Each structure stands twice: as C-alpha cells, then as structure tokens.
Amino acid sequence: AQSVTQPDIHITVSEGASLELRCNYSYGATPYLFWYVQSPGQGLQLLLKYFSGDTLVQGIKGFEAEFKRSQSSFNLRKPSVHWSDAAEYFCAVGSYNTDKLIFGTGTRLQVFP
Amino acid sequence: SQTIHQWPATLVQPVGSPLSLECTVEGTSNPNLYWYRQAAGRGLQLLFYSVGIGQISSEVPQNLSASRPQDRQFILSSKKLLLSDSGFYLCATDRAGTGELFFGEGSRLTVL
C-alpha cells in the first residue's frame, strides 16, 4: 500500500541547533517527493521537491532534503534553525502519472530561544 | 502564478446546519482542484478531487459534497453538519503533470 510515515509527531530544538525531520515512504512507482510547511492557521507552502537527478535538493528558507532510494527516505534538514521555523512540516509522495499526493501526518517543530 | 482564495476563513456552525465553503483559483485555466481536511492532530485527508466542471471524485464516504459550477470555482457543502465535520479545510490546485500542490489559506470550521 502507498503510504508516507513521519515517525516524529513533535520535535523541540533550540534556536541555532541543527534539525532533521524524518520521512519514509512506501510507493509502487518512481516517487516524486515533497516537503511542505504550515504555519499556524495557514495553508501549506512548498519547501522543496524531488523529481529526479541530484538526490540532494535545496529548498527555500535554507532547508535541504536527501532522497535515499535504498532506505525509502526523504529526510528534511537545516543546519541552523531559526525561531521563525516553528511550524508543522508535511512530507508527501506522488508520481508522474497521478495527480494525487499522499501526505504524512506531519511533524510539529517547536523552537526554543 | 496560481492564487487560491478561500472563504470564509473561519466559521462556527451548530450541528445540523448547512455548510458552504468556497474556493476560487486565479492565474490558471482548467485546473485540477482538491479539497483536503486537516483534523486536529492528524494529517491531510483528501476529500474531493475535480478535473473539470461538473466532474467530482469523492475519496472517502462522508457527510460532505463538492461541486464545481465554474472552471475555477470549487465548493464544499453539507446539508447537515456533524460534530465530526470540524476541522481545517484546504483547497488546492496543482502544477500539471508534477503533483506539486498549491494551497489556499484554509477555512477553519467549528461545529458545536
């Protein structure tokens, strides 16, 4: 079955610390992978996406993610977190022949000063 | 680029009352449109999907319905709301052929 797992429901980090949010997927076709961010009470904004090519992709706001096919993972990273990064983060998977994304349940990031 | 407008932004309704949430899209023609629901502590659940006027696919059985009366208008409705209909409703469109979604700002529905 197609699914996306974000094993961490809630993560707390100090400002300036590094961050890694985990995402694992199960998908029958070659995946397209996405990370979205949602600030409280807002819609979702695309952080970055992977379609093909270089497995390390750069996104907005200093985020990056690495696609590891052997591990079925697409973890999101940031070397130094800012207080404004506090939000909920969603990983999603799709493919070229479908218009529907499958979302993970999200990881809520809290940043302490 | 695509812009999605949703209204109302917040809504408090009693159980058994009707519902109408509206979504309009600018900057694109013949878009694919989606309604998602985000319940507290849960991820995004795809409710409805539309590839064109009058064409609606329902992803899960529920108390809600959707309509697409115009190319860039997508409406989420209910005749009688349930407590379980409370949540944050997001309208979205996609970039053709990629699956990448663009979301509206959402409508928060509280059913009392």
mmCIF file of C-alpha atoms in Angstrom:
data_model
loop_
_atom_site.group_PDB
_atom_site.id
_atom_site.type_symbol
_atom_site.label_atom_id
_atom_site.label_comp_id
_atom_site.label_asym_id
_atom_site.label_seq_id
_atom_site.Cartn_x
_atom_site.Cartn_y
_atom_site.Cartn_z
ATOM 1 C CA ALA A 1 0.000 0.000 0.000
ATOM 2 C CA GLN A 2 1.133 3.530 -0.703
ATOM 3 C CA SER A 3 1.934 5.476 2.430
ATOM 4 C CA VAL A 4 4.102 8.142 3.979
ATOM 5 C CA THR A 5 5.389 7.870 7.532
ATOM 6 C CA GLN A 6 6.657 10.736 9.606
ATOM 7 C CA PRO A 7 7.690 8.969 12.806
ATOM 8 C CA ASP A 8 8.203 12.111 14.871
ATOM 9 C CA ILE A 9 4.943 13.802 15.845
ATOM 10 C CA HIS A 10 6.616 16.606 17.779
ATOM 11 C CA ILE A 11 10.230 17.842 17.843
ATOM 12 C CA THR A 12 11.712 20.558 20.021
ATOM 13 C CA VAL A 13 15.056 22.171 19.264
ATOM 14 C CA SER A 14 16.962 25.200 20.441
ATOM 15 C CA GLU A 15 17.463 28.113 18.103
ATOM 16 C CA GLY A 16 20.718 27.669 16.214
ATOM 17 C CA ALA A 17 20.715 23.903 16.548
ATOM 18 C CA SER A 18 20.632 21.587 13.561
ATOM 19 C CA LEU A 19 17.424 19.866 12.517
ATOM 20 C CA GLU A 20 16.475 16.663 10.779
ATOM 21 C CA LEU A 21 12.862 15.639 10.170
ATOM 22 C CA ARG A 22 12.331 12.069 9.070
ATOM 23 C CA CYS A 23 10.143 10.852 6.239
ATOM 24 C CA ASN A 24 9.774 7.305 4.947
ATOM 25 C CA TYR A 25 7.532 6.263 2.096
ATOM 26 C CA SER A 26 6.093 3.180 0.515
ATOM 27 C CA TYR A 27 5.220 3.708 -3.127
ATOM 28 C CA GLY A 28 4.918 1.367 -6.087
ATOM 29 C CA ALA A 29 6.116 3.758 -8.774
ATOM 30 C CA THR A 30 9.094 6.077 -9.090
ATOM 31 C CA PRO A 31 8.250 8.689 -6.494
ATOM 32 C CA TYR A 32 8.041 12.428 -6.618
ATOM 33 C CA LEU A 33 8.723 13.694 -3.117
ATOM 34 C CA PHE A 34 7.751 16.931 -1.431
ATOM 35 C CA TRP A 35 8.135 18.763 1.842
ATOM 36 C CA TYR A 36 5.535 21.356 2.797
ATOM 37 C CA VAL A 37 5.463 23.726 5.763
ATOM 38 C CA GLN A 38 2.359 25.020 7.505
ATOM 39 C CA SER A 39 2.430 27.966 9.892
ATOM 40 C CA PRO A 40 -0.393 28.045 12.460
ATOM 41 C CA GLY A 41 -3.757 28.782 10.877
ATOM 42 C CA GLN A 42 -2.274 28.994 7.394
ATOM 43 C CA GLY A 43 -2.257 26.941 4.241
ATOM 44 C CA LEU A 44 0.693 24.827 3.188
ATOM 45 C CA GLN A 45 3.747 26.188 1.406
ATOM 46 C CA LEU A 46 6.120 24.106 -0.666
ATOM 47 C CA LEU A 47 9.637 23.945 0.816
ATOM 48 C CA LEU A 48 11.266 21.700 -1.754
ATOM 49 C CA LYS A 49 10.640 18.842 -4.128
ATOM 50 C CA TYR A 50 12.453 15.929 -5.715
ATOM 51 C CA PHE A 51 11.546 14.623 -9.142
ATOM 52 C CA SER A 52 14.789 13.161 -10.471
ATOM 53 C CA GLY A 53 18.503 13.823 -10.738
ATOM 54 C CA ASP A 54 20.644 15.009 -7.848
ATOM 55 C CA THR A 55 19.370 13.295 -4.726
ATOM 56 C CA LEU A 56 20.212 16.275 -2.516
ATOM 57 C CA VAL A 57 17.738 19.049 -3.169
ATOM 58 C CA GLN A 58 17.804 22.596 -1.901
ATOM 59 C CA GLY A 59 14.670 24.457 -0.908
ATOM 60 C CA ILE A 60 13.554 27.761 0.438
ATOM 61 C CA LYS A 61 14.420 29.129 3.876
ATOM 62 C CA GLY A 62 17.719 27.233 3.996
ATOM 63 C CA PHE A 63 16.188 23.750 4.015
ATOM 64 C CA GLU A 64 17.505 20.759 2.130
ATOM 65 C CA ALA A 65 16.425 17.145 1.773
ATOM 66 C CA GLU A 66 18.127 13.988 0.601
ATOM 67 C CA PHE A 67 16.409 11.218 -1.334
ATOM 68 C CA LYS A 68 17.727 7.785 -0.395
ATOM 69 C CA ARG A 69 16.088 5.161 -2.551
ATOM 70 C CA SER A 70 17.650 2.237 -0.670
ATOM 71 C CA GLN A 71 16.098 3.469 2.568
ATOM 72 C CA SER A 72 12.861 4.794 1.031
ATOM 73 C CA SER A 73 13.544 8.028 2.847
ATOM 74 C CA PHE A 74 13.413 11.745 2.140
ATOM 75 C CA ASN A 75 14.604 13.462 5.306
ATOM 76 C CA LEU A 76 14.478 17.222 5.692
ATOM 77 C CA ARG A 77 17.452 19.052 7.195
ATOM 78 C CA LYS A 78 18.520 22.514 8.215
ATOM 79 C CA PRO A 79 21.949 23.279 9.718
ATOM 80 C CA SER A 80 20.799 26.097 11.988
ATOM 81 C CA VAL A 81 17.168 26.547 12.999
ATOM 82 C CA HIS A 82 15.598 29.975 13.452
ATOM 83 C CA TRP A 83 12.675 30.753 15.761
ATOM 84 C CA SER A 84 10.563 31.510 12.677
ATOM 85 C CA ASP A 85 10.927 27.883 11.560
ATOM 86 C CA ALA A 86 8.457 26.791 14.239
ATOM 87 C CA ALA A 87 5.623 25.240 12.240
ATOM 88 C CA GLU A 88 4.221 21.909 11.106
ATOM 89 C CA TYR A 89 6.044 20.058 8.377
ATOM 90 C CA PHE A 90 4.477 17.568 5.983
ATOM 91 C CA CYS A 91 6.168 15.082 3.719
ATOM 92 C CA ALA A 92 4.252 13.942 0.638
ATOM 93 C CA VAL A 93 4.732 11.484 -2.216
ATOM 94 C CA GLY A 94 3.275 11.283 -5.704
ATOM 95 C CA SER A 95 4.370 10.274 -9.172
ATOM 96 C CA TYR A 96 4.296 11.477 -12.773
ATOM 97 C CA ASN A 97 1.151 9.501 -13.594
ATOM 98 C CA THR A 98 -1.009 10.596 -10.698
ATOM 99 C CA ASP A 99 -2.453 13.934 -9.685
ATOM 100 C CA LYS A 100 -2.934 12.917 -6.060
ATOM 101 C CA LEU A 101 -0.356 13.308 -3.349
ATOM 102 C CA ILE A 102 -0.190 11.127 -0.268
ATOM 103 C CA PHE A 103 0.697 13.088 2.853
ATOM 104 C CA GLY A 104 2.299 12.058 6.091
ATOM 105 C CA THR A 105 0.655 13.010 9.363
ATOM 106 C CA GLY A 106 3.093 15.848 9.941
ATOM 107 C CA THR A 107 5.798 16.798 12.424
ATOM 108 C CA ARG A 108 5.299 19.802 14.652
ATOM 109 C CA LEU A 109 8.514 21.721 15.243
ATOM 110 C CA GLN A 110 8.935 23.870 18.312
ATOM 111 C CA VAL A 111 11.950 26.175 18.611
ATOM 112 C CA PHE A 112 13.211 27.457 21.940
ATOM 113 C CA PRO A 113 15.297 30.646 22.153
ATOM 114 C CA SER B 1 1.316 32.005 -10.896
ATOM 115 C CA GLN B 2 -1.730 30.410 -9.356
ATOM 116 C CA THR B 3 -3.541 32.099 -6.485
ATOM 117 C CA ILE B 4 -6.226 30.395 -4.445
ATOM 118 C CA HIS B 5 -8.851 32.241 -2.437
ATOM 119 C CA GLN B 6 -10.945 30.565 0.226
ATOM 120 C CA TRP B 7 -13.798 31.935 2.285
ATOM 121 C CA PRO B 8 -14.911 32.193 4.877
ATOM 122 C CA ALA B 9 -11.660 31.967 6.808
ATOM 123 C CA THR B 10 -13.427 30.874 9.970
ATOM 124 C CA LEU B 11 -16.892 29.534 10.598
ATOM 125 C CA VAL B 12 -18.747 28.369 13.698
ATOM 126 C CA GLN B 13 -21.894 26.404 12.971
ATOM 127 C CA PRO B 14 -24.356 24.386 15.053
ATOM 128 C CA VAL B 15 -24.846 20.685 14.499
ATOM 129 C CA GLY B 16 -27.445 20.059 11.817
ATOM 130 C CA SER B 17 -26.914 23.349 9.997
ATOM 131 C CA PRO B 18 -25.828 23.573 6.343
ATOM 132 C CA LEU B 19 -22.354 24.419 5.122
ATOM 133 C CA SER B 20 -20.882 26.112 2.097
ATOM 134 C CA LEU B 21 -17.154 26.762 1.729
ATOM 135 C CA GLU B 22 -15.982 28.410 -1.440
ATOM 136 C CA CYS B 23 -12.698 28.260 -3.293
ATOM 137 C CA THR B 24 -11.686 30.193 -6.385
ATOM 138 C CA VAL B 25 -8.485 29.975 -8.367
ATOM 139 C CA GLU B 26 -6.738 32.678 -10.377
ATOM 140 C CA GLY B 27 -3.853 32.541 -12.795
ATOM 141 C CA THR B 28 -4.656 29.257 -14.474
ATOM 142 C CA SER B 29 -7.302 27.664 -16.627
ATOM 143 C CA ASN B 30 -8.888 24.216 -16.414
ATOM 144 C CA PRO B 31 -7.119 23.457 -13.136
ATOM 145 C CA ASN B 32 -7.331 20.258 -11.140
ATOM 146 C CA LEU B 33 -8.889 21.192 -7.821
ATOM 147 C CA TYR B 34 -8.818 19.461 -4.460
ATOM 148 C CA TRP B 35 -10.485 19.713 -1.068
ATOM 149 C CA TYR B 36 -8.452 18.468 1.876
ATOM 150 C CA ARG B 37 -9.418 18.292 5.527
ATOM 151 C CA GLN B 38 -6.974 18.580 8.364
ATOM 152 C CA ALA B 39 -8.379 17.448 11.688
ATOM 153 C CA ALA B 40 -6.603 18.221 14.951
ATOM 154 C CA GLY B 41 -3.528 16.028 15.397
ATOM 155 C CA ARG B 42 -3.991 14.336 12.052
ATOM 156 C CA GLY B 43 -2.526 14.757 8.605
ATOM 157 C CA LEU B 44 -4.212 15.902 5.444
ATOM 158 C CA GLN B 45 -7.094 13.820 4.182
ATOM 159 C CA LEU B 46 -8.113 14.201 0.547
ATOM 160 C CA LEU B 47 -11.887 14.632 0.393
ATOM 161 C CA PHE B 48 -12.685 15.540 -3.203
ATOM 162 C CA TYR B 49 -10.882 15.901 -6.476
ATOM 163 C CA SER B 50 -12.068 17.594 -9.677
ATOM 164 C CA VAL B 51 -10.541 17.620 -13.146
ATOM 165 C CA GLY B 52 -13.188 19.849 -14.708
ATOM 166 C CA ILE B 53 -16.608 21.484 -14.480
ATOM 167 C CA GLY B 54 -19.129 19.067 -13.023
ATOM 168 C CA GLN B 55 -16.521 16.333 -12.570
ATOM 169 C CA ILE B 56 -16.090 15.376 -8.928
ATOM 170 C CA SER B 57 -14.377 12.339 -7.406
ATOM 171 C CA SER B 58 -15.014 11.537 -3.780
ATOM 172 C CA GLU B 59 -12.151 9.924 -1.940
ATOM 173 C CA VAL B 60 -13.901 8.960 1.276
ATOM 174 C CA PRO B 61 -17.535 8.408 2.233
ATOM 175 C CA GLN B 62 -18.733 11.263 4.384
ATOM 176 C CA ASN B 63 -21.322 13.855 5.187
ATOM 177 C CA LEU B 64 -19.912 16.348 2.709
ATOM 178 C CA SER B 65 -20.317 17.000 -1.001
ATOM 179 C CA ALA B 66 -18.487 19.101 -3.552
ATOM 180 C CA SER B 67 -19.479 20.925 -6.691
ATOM 181 C CA ARG B 68 -17.661 22.703 -9.460
ATOM 182 C CA PRO B 69 -20.080 25.083 -11.152
ATOM 183 C CA GLN B 70 -17.363 27.030 -12.985
ATOM 184 C CA ASP B 71 -13.876 26.238 -14.222
ATOM 185 C CA ARG B 72 -12.131 27.994 -11.369
ATOM 186 C CA GLN B 73 -14.691 27.609 -8.597
ATOM 187 C CA PHE B 74 -14.903 24.688 -6.204
ATOM 188 C CA ILE B 75 -17.490 24.492 -3.431
ATOM 189 C CA LEU B 76 -17.631 22.211 -0.410
ATOM 190 C CA SER B 77 -21.082 21.701 1.074
ATOM 191 C CA SER B 78 -23.090 19.851 3.628
ATOM 192 C CA LYS B 79 -26.841 19.715 4.215
ATOM 193 C CA LYS B 80 -26.495 18.863 7.919
ATOM 194 C CA LEU B 81 -23.226 19.281 9.770
ATOM 195 C CA LEU B 82 -21.948 16.762 12.294
ATOM 196 C CA LEU B 83 -19.576 17.400 15.180
ATOM 197 C CA SER B 84 -17.006 15.292 13.358
ATOM 198 C CA ASP B 85 -17.022 17.734 10.440
ATOM 199 C CA SER B 86 -14.998 20.213 12.497
ATOM 200 C CA GLY B 87 -11.569 20.833 11.063
ATOM 201 C CA PHE B 88 -9.404 22.938 8.822
ATOM 202 C CA TYR B 89 -10.406 22.715 5.173
ATOM 203 C CA LEU B 90 -7.874 23.417 2.482
ATOM 204 C CA CYS B 91 -8.493 23.973 -1.194
ATOM 205 C CA ALA B 92 -5.635 23.243 -3.551
ATOM 206 C CA THR B 93 -4.679 23.147 -7.193
ATOM 207 C CA ASP B 94 -1.694 21.543 -8.826
ATOM 208 C CA ARG B 95 1.029 22.210 -11.333
ATOM 209 C CA ALA B 96 0.047 19.992 -14.247
ATOM 210 C CA GLY B 97 1.951 16.739 -14.530
ATOM 211 C CA THR B 98 4.008 17.138 -11.375
ATOM 212 C CA GLY B 99 1.693 16.525 -8.441
ATOM 213 C CA GLU B 100 3.003 19.703 -6.822
ATOM 214 C CA LEU B 101 0.144 21.360 -4.960
ATOM 215 C CA PHE B 102 -0.651 24.999 -4.267
ATOM 216 C CA PHE B 103 -2.870 25.600 -1.265
ATOM 217 C CA GLY B 104 -5.287 28.288 -0.204
ATOM 218 C CA GLU B 105 -5.159 29.812 3.249
ATOM 219 C CA GLY B 106 -7.778 27.440 4.579
ATOM 220 C CA SER B 107 -11.182 27.655 6.252
ATOM 221 C CA ARG B 108 -11.499 26.661 9.882
ATOM 222 C CA LEU B 109 -14.850 25.089 10.686
ATOM 223 C CA THR B 110 -16.027 24.520 14.229
ATOM 224 C CA VAL B 111 -19.246 22.589 14.688
ATOM 225 C CA LEU B 112 -20.857 22.988 18.108
#
